[in-house]
Every structure is written in C-alpha cells, then in structure tokens.
JSON list of C-alpha atoms in Angstrom, two decimals:
[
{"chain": "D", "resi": 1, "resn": "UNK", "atom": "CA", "xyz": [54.77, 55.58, -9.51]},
{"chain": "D", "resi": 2, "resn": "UNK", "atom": "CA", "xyz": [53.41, 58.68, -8.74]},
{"chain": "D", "resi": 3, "resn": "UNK", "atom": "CA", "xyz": [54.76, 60.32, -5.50]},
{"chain": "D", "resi": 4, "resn": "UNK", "atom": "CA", "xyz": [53.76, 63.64, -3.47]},
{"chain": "D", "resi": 5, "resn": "UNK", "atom": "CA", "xyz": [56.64, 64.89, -1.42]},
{"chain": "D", "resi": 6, "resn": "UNK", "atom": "CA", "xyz": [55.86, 67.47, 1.35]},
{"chain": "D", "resi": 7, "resn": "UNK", "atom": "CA", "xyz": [59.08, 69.54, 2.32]},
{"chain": "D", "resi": 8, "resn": "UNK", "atom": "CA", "xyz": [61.74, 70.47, 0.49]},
{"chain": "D", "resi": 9, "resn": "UNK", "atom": "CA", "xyz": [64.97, 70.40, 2.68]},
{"chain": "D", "resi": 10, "resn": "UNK", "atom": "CA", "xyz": [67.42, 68.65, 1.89]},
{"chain": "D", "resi": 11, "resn": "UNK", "atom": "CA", "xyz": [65.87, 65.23, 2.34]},
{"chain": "D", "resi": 12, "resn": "UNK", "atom": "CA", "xyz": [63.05, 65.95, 0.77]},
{"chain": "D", "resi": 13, "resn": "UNK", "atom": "CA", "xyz": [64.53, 67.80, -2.20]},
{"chain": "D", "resi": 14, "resn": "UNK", "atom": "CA", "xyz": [67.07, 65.05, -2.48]},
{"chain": "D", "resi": 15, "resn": "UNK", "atom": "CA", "xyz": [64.47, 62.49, -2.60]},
{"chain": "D", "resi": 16, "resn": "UNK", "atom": "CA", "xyz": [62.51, 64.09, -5.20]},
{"chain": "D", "resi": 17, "resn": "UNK", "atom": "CA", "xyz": [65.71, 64.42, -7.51]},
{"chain": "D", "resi": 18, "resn": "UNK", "atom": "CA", "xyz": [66.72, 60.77, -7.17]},
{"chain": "D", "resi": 19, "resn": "UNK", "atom": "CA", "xyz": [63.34, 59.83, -7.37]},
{"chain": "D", "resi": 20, "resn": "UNK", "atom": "CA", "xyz": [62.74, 61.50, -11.01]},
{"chain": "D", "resi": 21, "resn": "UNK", "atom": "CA", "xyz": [66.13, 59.95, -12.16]},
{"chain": "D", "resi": 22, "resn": "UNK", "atom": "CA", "xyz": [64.65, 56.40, -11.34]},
{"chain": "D", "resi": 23, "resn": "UNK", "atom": "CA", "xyz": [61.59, 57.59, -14.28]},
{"chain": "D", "resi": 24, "resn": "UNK", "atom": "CA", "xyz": [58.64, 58.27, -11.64]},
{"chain": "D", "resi": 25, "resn": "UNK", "atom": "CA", "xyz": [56.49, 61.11, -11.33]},
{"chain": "D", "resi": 26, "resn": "UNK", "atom": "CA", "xyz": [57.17, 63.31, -8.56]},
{"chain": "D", "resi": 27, "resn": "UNK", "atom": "CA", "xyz": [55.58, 66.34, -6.68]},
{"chain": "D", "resi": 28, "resn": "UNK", "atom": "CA", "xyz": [56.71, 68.48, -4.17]},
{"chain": "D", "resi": 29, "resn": "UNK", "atom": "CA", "xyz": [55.13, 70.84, -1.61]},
{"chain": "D", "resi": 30, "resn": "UNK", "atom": "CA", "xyz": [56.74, 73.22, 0.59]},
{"chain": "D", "resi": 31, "resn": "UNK", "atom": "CA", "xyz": [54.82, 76.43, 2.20]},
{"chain": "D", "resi": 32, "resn": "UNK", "atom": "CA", "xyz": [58.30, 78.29, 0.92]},
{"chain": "D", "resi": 33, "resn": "UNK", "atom": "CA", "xyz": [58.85, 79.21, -2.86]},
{"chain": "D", "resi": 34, "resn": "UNK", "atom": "CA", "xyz": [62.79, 79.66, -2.32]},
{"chain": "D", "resi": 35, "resn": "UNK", "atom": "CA", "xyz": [62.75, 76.14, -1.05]},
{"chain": "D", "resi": 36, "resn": "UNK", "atom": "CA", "xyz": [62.04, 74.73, -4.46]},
{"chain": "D", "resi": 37, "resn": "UNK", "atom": "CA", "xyz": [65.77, 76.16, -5.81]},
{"chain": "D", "resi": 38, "resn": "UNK", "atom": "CA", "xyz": [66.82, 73.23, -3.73]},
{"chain": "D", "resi": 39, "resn": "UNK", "atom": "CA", "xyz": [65.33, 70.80, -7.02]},
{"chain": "D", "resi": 40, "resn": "UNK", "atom": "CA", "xyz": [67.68, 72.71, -9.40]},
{"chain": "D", "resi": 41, "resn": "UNK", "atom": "CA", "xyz": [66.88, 74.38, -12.96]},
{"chain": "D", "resi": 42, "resn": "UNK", "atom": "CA", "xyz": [66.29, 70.75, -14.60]},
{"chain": "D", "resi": 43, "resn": "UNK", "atom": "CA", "xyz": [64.10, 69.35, -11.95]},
{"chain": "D", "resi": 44, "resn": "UNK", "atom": "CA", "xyz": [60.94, 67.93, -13.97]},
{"chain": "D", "resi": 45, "resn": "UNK", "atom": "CA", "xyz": [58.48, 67.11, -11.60]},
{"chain": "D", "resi": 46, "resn": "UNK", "atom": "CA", "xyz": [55.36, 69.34, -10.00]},
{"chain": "D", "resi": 47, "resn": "UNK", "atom": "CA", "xyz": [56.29, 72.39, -7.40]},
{"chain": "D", "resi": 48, "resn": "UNK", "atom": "CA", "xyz": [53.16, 73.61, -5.30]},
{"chain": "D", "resi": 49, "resn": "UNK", "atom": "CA", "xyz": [53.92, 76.45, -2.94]},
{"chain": "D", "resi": 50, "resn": "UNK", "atom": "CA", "xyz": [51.37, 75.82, 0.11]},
{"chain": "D", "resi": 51, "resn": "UNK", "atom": "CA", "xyz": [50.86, 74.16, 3.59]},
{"chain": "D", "resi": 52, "resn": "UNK", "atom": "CA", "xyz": [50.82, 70.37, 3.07]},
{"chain": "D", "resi": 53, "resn": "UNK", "atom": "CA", "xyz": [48.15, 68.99, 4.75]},
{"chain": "D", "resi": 54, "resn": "UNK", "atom": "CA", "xyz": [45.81, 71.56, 3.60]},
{"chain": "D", "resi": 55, "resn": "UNK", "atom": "CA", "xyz": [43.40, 69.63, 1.07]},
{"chain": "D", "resi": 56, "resn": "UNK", "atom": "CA", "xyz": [43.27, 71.97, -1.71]},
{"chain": "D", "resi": 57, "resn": "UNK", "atom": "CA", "xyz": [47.26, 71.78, -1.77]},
{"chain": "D", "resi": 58, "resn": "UNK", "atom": "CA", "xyz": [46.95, 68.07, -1.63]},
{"chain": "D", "resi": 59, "resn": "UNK", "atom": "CA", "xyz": [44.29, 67.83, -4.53]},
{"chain": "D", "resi": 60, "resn": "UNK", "atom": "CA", "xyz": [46.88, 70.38, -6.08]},
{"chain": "D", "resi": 61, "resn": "UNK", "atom": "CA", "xyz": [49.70, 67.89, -6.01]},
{"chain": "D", "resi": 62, "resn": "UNK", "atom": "CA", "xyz": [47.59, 65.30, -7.45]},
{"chain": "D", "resi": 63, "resn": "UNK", "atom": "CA", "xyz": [47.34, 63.47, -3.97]},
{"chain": "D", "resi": 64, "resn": "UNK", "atom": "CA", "xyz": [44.34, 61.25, -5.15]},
{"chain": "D", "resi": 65, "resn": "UNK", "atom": "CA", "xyz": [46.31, 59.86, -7.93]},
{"chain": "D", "resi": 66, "resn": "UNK", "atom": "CA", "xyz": [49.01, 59.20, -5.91]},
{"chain": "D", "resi": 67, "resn": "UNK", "atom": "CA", "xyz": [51.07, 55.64, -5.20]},
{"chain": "D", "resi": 68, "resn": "UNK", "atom": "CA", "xyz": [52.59, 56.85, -2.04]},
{"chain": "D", "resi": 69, "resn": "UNK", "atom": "CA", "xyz": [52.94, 60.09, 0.29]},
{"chain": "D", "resi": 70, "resn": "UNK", "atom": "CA", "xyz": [56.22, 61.10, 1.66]},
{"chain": "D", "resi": 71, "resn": "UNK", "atom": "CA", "xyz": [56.13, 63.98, 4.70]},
{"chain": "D", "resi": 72, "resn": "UNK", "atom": "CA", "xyz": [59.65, 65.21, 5.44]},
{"chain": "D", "resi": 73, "resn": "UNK", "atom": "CA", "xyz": [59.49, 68.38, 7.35]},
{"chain": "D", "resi": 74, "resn": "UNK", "atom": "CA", "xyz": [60.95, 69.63, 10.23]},
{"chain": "D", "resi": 75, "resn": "UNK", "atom": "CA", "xyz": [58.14, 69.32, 12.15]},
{"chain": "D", "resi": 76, "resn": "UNK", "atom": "CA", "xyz": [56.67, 66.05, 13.92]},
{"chain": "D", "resi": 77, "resn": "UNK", "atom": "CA", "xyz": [53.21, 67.13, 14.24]},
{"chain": "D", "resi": 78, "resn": "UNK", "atom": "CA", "xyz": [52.82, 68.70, 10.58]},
{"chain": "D", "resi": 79, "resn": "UNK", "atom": "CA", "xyz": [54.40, 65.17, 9.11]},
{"chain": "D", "resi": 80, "resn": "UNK", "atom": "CA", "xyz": [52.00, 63.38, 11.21]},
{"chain": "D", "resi": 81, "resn": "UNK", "atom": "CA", "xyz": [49.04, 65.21, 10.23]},
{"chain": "D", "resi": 82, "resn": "UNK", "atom": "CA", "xyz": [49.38, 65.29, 7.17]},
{"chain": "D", "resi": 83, "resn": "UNK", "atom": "CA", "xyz": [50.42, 61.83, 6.78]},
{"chain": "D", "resi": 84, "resn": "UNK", "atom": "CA", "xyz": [46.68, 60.87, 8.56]},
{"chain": "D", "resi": 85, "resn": "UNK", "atom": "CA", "xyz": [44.94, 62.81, 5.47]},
{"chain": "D", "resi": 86, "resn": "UNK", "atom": "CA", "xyz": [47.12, 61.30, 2.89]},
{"chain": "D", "resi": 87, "resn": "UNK", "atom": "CA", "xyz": [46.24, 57.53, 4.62]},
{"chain": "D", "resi": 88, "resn": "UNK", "atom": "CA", "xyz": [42.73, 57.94, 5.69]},
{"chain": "D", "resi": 89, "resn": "UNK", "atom": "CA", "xyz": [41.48, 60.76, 3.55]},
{"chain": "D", "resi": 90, "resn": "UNK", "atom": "CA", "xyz": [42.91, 60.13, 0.63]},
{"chain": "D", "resi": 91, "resn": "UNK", "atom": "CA", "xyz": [43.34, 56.46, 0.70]},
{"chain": "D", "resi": 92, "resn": "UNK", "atom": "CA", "xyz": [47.38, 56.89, -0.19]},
{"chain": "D", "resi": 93, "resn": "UNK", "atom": "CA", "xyz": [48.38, 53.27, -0.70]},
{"chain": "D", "resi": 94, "resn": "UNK", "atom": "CA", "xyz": [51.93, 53.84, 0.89]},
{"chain": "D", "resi": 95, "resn": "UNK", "atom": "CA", "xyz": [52.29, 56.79, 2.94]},
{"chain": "D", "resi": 96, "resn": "UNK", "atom": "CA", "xyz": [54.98, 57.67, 4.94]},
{"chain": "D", "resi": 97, "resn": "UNK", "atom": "CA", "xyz": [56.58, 60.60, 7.70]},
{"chain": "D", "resi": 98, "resn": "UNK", "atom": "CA", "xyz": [59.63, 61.59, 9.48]},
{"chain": "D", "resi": 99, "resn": "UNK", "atom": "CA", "xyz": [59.55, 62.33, 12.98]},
{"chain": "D", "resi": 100, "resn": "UNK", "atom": "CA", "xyz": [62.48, 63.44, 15.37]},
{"chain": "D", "resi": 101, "resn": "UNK", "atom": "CA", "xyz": [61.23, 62.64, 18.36]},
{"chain": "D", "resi": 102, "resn": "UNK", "atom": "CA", "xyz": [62.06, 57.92, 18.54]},
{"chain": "D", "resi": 103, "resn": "UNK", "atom": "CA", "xyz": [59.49, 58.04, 21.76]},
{"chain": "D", "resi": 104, "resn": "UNK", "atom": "CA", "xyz": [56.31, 58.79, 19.12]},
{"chain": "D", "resi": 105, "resn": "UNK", "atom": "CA", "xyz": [57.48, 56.35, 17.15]},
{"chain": "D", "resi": 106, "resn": "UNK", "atom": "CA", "xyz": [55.19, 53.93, 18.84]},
{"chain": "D", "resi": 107, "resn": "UNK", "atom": "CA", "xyz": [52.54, 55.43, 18.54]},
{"chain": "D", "resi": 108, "resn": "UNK", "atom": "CA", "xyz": [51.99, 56.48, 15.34]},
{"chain": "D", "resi": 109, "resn": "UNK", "atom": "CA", "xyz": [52.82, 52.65, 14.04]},
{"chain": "D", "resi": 110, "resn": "UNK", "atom": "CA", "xyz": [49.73, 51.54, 15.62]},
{"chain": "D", "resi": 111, "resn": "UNK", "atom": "CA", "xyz": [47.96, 54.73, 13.96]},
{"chain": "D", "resi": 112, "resn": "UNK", "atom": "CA", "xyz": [49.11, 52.69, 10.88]},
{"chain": "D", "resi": 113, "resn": "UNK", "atom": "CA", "xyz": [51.80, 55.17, 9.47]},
{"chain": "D", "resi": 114, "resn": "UNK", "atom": "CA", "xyz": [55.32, 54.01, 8.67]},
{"chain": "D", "resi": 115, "resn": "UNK", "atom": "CA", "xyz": [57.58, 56.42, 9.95]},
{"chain": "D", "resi": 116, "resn": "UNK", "atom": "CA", "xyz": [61.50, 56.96, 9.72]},
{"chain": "D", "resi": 117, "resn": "UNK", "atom": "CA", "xyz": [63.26, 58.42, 12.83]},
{"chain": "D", "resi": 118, "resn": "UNK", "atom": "CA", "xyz": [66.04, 60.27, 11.95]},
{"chain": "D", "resi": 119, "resn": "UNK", "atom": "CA", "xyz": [67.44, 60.32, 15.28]},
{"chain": "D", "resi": 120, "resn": "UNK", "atom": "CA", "xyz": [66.94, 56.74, 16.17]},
{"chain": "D", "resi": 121, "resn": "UNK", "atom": "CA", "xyz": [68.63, 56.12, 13.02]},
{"chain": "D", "resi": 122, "resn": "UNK", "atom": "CA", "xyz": [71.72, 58.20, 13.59]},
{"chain": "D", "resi": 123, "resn": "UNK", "atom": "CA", "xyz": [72.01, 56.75, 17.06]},
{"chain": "D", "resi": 124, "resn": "UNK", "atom": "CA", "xyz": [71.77, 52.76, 16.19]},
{"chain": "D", "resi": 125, "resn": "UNK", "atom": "CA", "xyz": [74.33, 53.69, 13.34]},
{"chain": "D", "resi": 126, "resn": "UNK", "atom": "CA", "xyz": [76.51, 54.84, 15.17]},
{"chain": "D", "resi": 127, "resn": "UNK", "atom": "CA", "xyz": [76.23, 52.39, 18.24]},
{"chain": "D", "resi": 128, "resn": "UNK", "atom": "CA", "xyz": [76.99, 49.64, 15.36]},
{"chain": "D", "resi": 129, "resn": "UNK", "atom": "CA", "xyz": [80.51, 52.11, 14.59]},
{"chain": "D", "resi": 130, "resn": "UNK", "atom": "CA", "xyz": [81.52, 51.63, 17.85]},
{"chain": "D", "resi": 131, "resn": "UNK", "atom": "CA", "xyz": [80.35, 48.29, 19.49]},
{"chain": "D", "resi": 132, "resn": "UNK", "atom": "CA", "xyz": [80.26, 46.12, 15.57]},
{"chain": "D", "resi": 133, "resn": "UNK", "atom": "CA", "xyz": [82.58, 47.38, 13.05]},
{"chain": "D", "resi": 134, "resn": "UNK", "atom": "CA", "xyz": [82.53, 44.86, 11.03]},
{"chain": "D", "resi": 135, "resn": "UNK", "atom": "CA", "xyz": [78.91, 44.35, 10.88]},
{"chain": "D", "resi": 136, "resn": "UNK", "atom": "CA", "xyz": [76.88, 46.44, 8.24]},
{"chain": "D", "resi": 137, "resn": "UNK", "atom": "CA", "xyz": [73.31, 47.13, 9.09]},
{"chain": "D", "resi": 138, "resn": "UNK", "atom": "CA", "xyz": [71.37, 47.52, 5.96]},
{"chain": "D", "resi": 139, "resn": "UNK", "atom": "CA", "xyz": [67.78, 47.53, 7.22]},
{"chain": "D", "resi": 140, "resn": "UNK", "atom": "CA", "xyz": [65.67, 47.38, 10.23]},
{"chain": "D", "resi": 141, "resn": "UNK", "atom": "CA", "xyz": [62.46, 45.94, 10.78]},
{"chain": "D", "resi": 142, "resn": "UNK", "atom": "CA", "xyz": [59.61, 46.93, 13.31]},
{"chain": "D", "resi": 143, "resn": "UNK", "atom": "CA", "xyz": [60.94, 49.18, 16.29]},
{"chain": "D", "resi": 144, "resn": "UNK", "atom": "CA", "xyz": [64.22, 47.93, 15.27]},
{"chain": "D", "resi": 145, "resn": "UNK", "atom": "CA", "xyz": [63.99, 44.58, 16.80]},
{"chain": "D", "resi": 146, "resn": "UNK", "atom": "CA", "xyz": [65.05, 42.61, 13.59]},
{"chain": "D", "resi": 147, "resn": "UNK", "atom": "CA", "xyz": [67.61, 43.62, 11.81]},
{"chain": "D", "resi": 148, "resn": "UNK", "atom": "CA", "xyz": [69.43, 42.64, 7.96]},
{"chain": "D", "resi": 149, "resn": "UNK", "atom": "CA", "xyz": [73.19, 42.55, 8.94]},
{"chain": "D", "resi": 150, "resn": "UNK", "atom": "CA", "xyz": [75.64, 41.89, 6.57]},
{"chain": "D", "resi": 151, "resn": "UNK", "atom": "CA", "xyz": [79.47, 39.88, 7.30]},
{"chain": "D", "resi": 152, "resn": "UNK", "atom": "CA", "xyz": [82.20, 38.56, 6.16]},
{"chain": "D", "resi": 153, "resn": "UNK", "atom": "CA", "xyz": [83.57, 35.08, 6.15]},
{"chain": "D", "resi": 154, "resn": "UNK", "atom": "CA", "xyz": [87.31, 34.94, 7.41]},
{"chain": "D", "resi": 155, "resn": "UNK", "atom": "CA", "xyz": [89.55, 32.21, 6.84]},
{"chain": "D", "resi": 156, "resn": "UNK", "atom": "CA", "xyz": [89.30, 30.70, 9.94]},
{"chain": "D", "resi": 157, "resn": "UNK", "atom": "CA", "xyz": [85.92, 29.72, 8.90]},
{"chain": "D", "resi": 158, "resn": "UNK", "atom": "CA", "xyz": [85.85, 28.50, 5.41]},
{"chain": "D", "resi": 159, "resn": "UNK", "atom": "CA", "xyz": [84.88, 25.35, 4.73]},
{"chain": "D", "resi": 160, "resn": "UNK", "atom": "CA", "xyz": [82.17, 26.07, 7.53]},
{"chain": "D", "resi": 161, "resn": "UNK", "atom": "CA", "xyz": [78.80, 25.37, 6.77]},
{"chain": "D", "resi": 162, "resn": "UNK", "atom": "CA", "xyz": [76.11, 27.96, 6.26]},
{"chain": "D", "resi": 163, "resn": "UNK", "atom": "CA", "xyz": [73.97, 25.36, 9.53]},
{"chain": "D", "resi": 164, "resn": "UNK", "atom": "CA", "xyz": [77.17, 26.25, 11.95]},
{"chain": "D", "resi": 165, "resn": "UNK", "atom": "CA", "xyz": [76.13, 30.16, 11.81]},
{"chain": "D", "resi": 166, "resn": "UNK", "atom": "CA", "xyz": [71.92, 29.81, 12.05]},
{"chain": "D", "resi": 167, "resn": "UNK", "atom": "CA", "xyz": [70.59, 29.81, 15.54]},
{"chain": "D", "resi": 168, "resn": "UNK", "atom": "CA", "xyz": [66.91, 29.38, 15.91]},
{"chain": "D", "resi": 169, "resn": "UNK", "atom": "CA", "xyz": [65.28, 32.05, 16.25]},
{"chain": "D", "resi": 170, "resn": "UNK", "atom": "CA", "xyz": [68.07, 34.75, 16.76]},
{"chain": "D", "resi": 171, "resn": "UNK", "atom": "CA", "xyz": [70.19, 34.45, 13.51]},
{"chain": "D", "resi": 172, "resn": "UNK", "atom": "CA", "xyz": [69.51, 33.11, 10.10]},
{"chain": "D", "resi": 173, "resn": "UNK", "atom": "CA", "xyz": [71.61, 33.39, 6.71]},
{"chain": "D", "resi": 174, "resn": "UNK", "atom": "CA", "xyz": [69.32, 34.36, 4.07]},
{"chain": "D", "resi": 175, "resn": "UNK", "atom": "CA", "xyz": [72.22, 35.23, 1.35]},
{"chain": "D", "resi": 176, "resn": "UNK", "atom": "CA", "xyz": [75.90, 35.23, 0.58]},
{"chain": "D", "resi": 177, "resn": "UNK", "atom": "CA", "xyz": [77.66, 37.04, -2.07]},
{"chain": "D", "resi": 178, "resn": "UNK", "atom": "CA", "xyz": [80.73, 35.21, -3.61]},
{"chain": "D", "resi": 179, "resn": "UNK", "atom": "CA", "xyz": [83.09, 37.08, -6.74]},
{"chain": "D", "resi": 180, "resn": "UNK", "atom": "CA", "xyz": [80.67, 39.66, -6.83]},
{"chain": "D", "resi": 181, "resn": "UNK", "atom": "CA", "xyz": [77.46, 36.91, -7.37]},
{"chain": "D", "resi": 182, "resn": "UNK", "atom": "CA", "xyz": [74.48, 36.52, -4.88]},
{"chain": "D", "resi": 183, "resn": "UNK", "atom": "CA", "xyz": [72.56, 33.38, -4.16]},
{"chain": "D", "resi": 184, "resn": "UNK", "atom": "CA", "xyz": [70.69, 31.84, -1.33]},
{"chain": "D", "resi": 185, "resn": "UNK", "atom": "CA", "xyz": [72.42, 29.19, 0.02]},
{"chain": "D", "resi": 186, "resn": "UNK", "atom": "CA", "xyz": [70.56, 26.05, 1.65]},
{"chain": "D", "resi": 187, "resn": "UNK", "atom": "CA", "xyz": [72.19, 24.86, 5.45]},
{"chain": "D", "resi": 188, "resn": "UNK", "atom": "CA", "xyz": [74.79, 22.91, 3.86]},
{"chain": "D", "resi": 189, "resn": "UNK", "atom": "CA", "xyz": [76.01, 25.44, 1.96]},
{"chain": "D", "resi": 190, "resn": "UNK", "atom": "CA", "xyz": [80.08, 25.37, 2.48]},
{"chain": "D", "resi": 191, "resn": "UNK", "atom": "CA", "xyz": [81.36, 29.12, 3.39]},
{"chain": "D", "resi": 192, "resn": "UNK", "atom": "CA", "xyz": [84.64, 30.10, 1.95]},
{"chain": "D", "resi": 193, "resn": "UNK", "atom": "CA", "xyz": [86.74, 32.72, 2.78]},
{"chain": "D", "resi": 194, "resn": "UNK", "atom": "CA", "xyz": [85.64, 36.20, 1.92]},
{"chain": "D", "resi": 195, "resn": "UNK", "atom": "CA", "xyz": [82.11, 35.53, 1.06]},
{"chain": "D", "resi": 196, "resn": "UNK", "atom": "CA", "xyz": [79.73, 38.32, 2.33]},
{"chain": "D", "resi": 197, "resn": "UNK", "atom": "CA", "xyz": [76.69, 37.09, 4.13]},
{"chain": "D", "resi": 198, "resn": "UNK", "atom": "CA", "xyz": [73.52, 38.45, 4.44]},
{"chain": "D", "resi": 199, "resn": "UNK", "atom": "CA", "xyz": [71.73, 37.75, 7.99]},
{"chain": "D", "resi": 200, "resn": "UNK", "atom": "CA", "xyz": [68.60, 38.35, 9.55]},
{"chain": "D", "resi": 201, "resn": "UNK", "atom": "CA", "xyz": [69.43, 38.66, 13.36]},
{"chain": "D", "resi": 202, "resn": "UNK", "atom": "CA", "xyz": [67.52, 39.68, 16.46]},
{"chain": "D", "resi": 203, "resn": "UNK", "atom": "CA", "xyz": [69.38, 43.17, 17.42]},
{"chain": "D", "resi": 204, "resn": "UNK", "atom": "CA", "xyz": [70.16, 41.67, 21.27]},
{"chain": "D", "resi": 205, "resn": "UNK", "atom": "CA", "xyz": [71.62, 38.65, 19.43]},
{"chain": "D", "resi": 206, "resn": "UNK", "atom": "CA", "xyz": [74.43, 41.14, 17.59]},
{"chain": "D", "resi": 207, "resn": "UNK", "atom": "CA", "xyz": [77.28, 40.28, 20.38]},
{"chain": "D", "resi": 208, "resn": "UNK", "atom": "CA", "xyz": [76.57, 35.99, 19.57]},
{"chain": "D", "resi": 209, "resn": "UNK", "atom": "CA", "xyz": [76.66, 37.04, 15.63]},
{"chain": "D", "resi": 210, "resn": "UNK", "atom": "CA", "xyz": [80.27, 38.79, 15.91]},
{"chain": "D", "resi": 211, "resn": "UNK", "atom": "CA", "xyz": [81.31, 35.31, 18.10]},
{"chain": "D", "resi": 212, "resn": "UNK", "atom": "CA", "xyz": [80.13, 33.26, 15.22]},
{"chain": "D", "resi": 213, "resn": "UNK", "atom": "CA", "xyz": [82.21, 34.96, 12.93]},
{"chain": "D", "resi": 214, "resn": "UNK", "atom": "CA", "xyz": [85.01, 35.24, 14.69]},
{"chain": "D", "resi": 215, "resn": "UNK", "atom": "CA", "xyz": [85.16, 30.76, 15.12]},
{"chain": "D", "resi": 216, "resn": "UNK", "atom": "CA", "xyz": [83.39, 31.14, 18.40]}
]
C-alpha cells in the first residue's frame, strides 16, 4: 500500500517506521524539517516539509496515488481538515485522523472520517485496569459500543460449553485459543481450562461477561 502520513511526532513517526518494516510505501509530512530526525538515518520512505492539507504538499506526497491517509497532529482541526481533502478531494480510499477532543468524535463519523481518540482511548483502557482485570480489550467498534474482549477459561468451568457463555445479543464467542492454536468453535464446543476466548460483547454487558467466567 501506499500511505501519506501527516505529522511526525511520535505517533506519526512511529507509524511510518513500522509501517516501512511491514514492505509498504510510506510518506510523511510535517510543516517542521527537524521533525523528520524522528524517522532515523535509515528511514526509506518520502519526507515533504510543508502544511498538510495544503494541495500542492498533498500532490507532493503522492496523495492521488495513495491507499489510505493518516493525519496525526496535534491539532483537531488541522487533522480534520485535512482528512476532508484527502476523502473528498482526493478520493483517499481509507483515510483516517486523530482528534483529542472524544465529544467531536460524533461528528466527524457522520462526516464519514474514521477517527481515533486518543483520550477516549486512554480513558476506556484504563477503566478496564481498574473495574476488569482480567478482561483484555483488543478492539472497539463504533463509538465504542461493541467491543472484542478477550478471557480466560478457569477450571471451574471446563467442560462448559462454548452455548453456556453466549447471550443473545450482548455476548458471543467468536474464537478460542487452545496450546497456542486458534479456531472458531461452534455452541457445543467443550471449554477446557485455560483456553483464551475471544468475545464480541456489548460494553454495558462487561459486568455479566466477568460473572460468566467466574461460574456465575
């Protein structure tokens, strides 16, 4: 894939960099030159020094050959904006921007732009520390109404069935990982002891998962 990154802090630098290890085609824009030391001496993809949702940076970039547009600023509105030219401008098949402020989130959603919030992130994870320990949240869908959840299977309730932990339309078992192996089970799967399972669960339904998997 071909990906234009604007901002190159540390997300955004360390997203490029992982990015170029995986074998895709990367370029970054940041309106700072020292910024780019962030990519290190062996970084191999495209630096343009400019503002990014200016169009001759964009076209600079290579922004209408690109697969997807990534803005990762510090700033809400420049993400934003420039996201809008990548996606309706540009016709950027995947584009997507950071924001810091959870209440926009909304809103720019139904503007059709994916966005990451840093700080709804950060809060959620660390709401899940405290009130689910044992729960691992590995992705979140919509506002953050459906969640991927991952547990594990304690002795008390091996020989379970995978039915005995679904509940219609709250929690579902979509995986389990047993000796290091994942599979999708069917509902009569039998659970054994120290199997990880993969769920899809409503986020209000988190308190009835951690009763399920405690025997309750």
């Amino acid at each position: 894939m071909y990906i234009v990154i604007m901002g190159c802090g540390r997300v955004g630098s360390q997203l490029a960099k992982v990015l170029i290890l995986e074998g895709h085609s990367v370029a970054v824009i940041d309106k700072n030159p020292a910024a780019f030391e962030r990519l290190g001496p062996t970084f191999k993809g495209k630096k343009v020094v400019g503002i990014g949702f200016d169009l001759d940076v964009l076209k600079e970039a290579g922004i209408e050959r690109a697969d997807a547009f990534v803005s990762v600023t510090n700033g809400d509105n420049s993400n934003i904006v420039a996201a809008r030219i990548a996606r309706n401008y540009f016709r950027v098949p995947k584009v997507i921007a950071r924001i810091y402020d959870p209440i926009r989130e909304d809103l720019y959603r139904r503007l059709g732009i994916q966005t990451i919030s840093s700080t709804s992130w950060a809060a959620n994870k660390v709401k899940d520390l405290i009130l689910h320990a044992e729960l691992v949240r590995h992705l979140s869908f919509g506002s953050g109404e459906v969640d991927l959840i991952e547990g594990e299977i304690t002795p008390q309730l091996a020989g379970r069935r995978v039915l005995d932990l679904n509940v219609p339309g709250e929690i579902k078992v979509v995986a389990i990982v047993r000796m290091g192996k994942a599979f999708i089970p069917g509902l009569g799967t039998e659970l054994q002891a120290g199997d990880g399972v993969q769920f899809v669960v409503l986020s209000s339904a988190l308190p009835k998962l951690k009763r399920l998997l405690h025997g309750g």
